[in-house]
XYZ file of C-alpha atoms in Angstrom:
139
model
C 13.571 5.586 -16.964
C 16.675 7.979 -17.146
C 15.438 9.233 -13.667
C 19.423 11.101 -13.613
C 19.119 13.015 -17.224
C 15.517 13.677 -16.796
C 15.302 15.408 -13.223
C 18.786 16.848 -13.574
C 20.391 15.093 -10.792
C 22.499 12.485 -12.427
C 25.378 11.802 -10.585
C 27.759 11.009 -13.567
C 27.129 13.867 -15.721
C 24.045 15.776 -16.901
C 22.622 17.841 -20.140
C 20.831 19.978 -19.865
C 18.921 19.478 -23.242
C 18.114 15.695 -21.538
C 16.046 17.282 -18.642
C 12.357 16.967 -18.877
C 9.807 16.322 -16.587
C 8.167 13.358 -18.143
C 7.905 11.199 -14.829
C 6.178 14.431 -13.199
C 3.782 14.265 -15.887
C 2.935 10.977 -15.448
C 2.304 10.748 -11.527
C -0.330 13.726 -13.013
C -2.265 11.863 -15.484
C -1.981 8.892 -12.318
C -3.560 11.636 -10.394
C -6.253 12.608 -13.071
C -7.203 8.875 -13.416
C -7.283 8.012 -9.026
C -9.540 10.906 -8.775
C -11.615 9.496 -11.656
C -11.414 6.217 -9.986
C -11.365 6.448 -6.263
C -11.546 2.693 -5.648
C -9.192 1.288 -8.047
C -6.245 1.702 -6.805
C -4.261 0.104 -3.447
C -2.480 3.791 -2.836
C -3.436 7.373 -2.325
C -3.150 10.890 -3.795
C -0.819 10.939 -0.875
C 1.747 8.032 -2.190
C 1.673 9.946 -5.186
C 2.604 12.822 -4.121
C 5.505 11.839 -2.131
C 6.896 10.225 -4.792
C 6.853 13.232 -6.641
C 8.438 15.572 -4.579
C 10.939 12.844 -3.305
C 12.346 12.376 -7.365
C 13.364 15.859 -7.119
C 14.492 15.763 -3.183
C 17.917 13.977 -3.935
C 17.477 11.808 -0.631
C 16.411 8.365 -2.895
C 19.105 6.746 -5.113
C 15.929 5.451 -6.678
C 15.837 9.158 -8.942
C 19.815 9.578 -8.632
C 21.178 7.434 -11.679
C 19.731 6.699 -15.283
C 19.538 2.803 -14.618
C 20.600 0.174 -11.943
C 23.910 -0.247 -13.606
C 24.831 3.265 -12.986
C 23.565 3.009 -9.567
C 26.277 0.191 -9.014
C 28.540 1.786 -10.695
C 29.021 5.363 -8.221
C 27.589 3.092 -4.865
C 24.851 5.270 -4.833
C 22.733 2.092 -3.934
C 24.695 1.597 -0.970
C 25.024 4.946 0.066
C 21.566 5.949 -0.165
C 18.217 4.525 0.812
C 15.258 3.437 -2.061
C 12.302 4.993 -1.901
C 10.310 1.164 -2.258
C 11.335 0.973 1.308
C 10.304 4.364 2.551
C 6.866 3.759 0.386
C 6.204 0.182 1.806
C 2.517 0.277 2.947
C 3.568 -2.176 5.679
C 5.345 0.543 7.537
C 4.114 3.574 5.803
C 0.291 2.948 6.113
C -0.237 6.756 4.928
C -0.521 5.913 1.211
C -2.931 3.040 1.799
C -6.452 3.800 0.146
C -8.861 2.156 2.165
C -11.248 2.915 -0.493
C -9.509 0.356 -2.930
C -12.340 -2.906 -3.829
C -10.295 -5.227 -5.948
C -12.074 -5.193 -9.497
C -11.365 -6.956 -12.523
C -13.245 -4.409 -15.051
C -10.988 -2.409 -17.517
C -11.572 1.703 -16.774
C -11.859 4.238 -19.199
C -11.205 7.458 -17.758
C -12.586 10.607 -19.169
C -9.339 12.421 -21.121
C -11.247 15.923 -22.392
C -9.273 19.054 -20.881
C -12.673 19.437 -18.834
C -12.195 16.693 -16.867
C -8.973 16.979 -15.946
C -7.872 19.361 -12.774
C -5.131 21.046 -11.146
C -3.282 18.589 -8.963
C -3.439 21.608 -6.899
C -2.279 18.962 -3.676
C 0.752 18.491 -5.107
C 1.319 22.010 -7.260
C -0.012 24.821 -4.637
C 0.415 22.816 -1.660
C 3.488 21.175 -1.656
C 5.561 22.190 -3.399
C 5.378 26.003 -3.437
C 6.998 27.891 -0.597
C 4.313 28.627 2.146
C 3.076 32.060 2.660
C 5.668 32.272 5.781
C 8.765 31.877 3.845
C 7.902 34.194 1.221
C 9.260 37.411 1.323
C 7.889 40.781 1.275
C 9.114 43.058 -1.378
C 11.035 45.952 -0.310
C 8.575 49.488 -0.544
């Protein structure tokens, strides 16, 4: 995935026409299918969610170049930590779901607009400022 072009942070160069927030999108409809699925998963809503403020955060080289090669290329790999280690389960038991029963059935999930919802954990809660830090318009 052109993490770099797509969440505007390349570290080469960067169009805007290129940005798009396709990998976003996808942690939502991963989102839309755990909640349809509580058990089928090893990780939480919570795993997801850090992953998707932390491709916008800048503090992963993980979201920092379009490809590994690129990566190499500006040290960014060396210079900067992966977000596989900060997500590891075996030191980060957070994300764990302890719901999760191994299965071997295929799921369908339900795709109509009515059973979808707001992924309001990740949209209202964290990443909008909190009430505290907004700021009262002048009178």
């Amino acid at each position: 995935h052109k993490f770099g072009d797509r969440c505007g942070q390349n570290l080469l160069q960067c169009a805007a026409e290129e940005q798009s927030p396709i990998f976003l999108q996808w942690l939502d409809c991963v989102c839309q299918i755990l909640r349809q699925f509580p058990s089928y998963f090893e990780f939480n809503e919570l795993f997801l969610i850090k992953m998707a403020i932390h491709t916008y955060s800048g503090l992963f080289g993980t979201f920092l170049c379009n490809s590994e090669h690129e990566r190499q290329t500006t040290h960014c790999a060396s210079q900067t930590c992966s977000i596989w280690a900060f997500l590891n389960p075996k030191y980060n038991w957070s994300i764990l779901n302890y719901l999760y029963e191994e299965k071997q059935e295929v799921i369908k999930p339900a795709w109509h607009v009515r059973s979808l919802e707001l992924w309001d954990s990740l949209y209202e809660n964290a990443l909008l400022p909190s009430a505290s830090t907004v700021l009262c318009p002048l009178a």
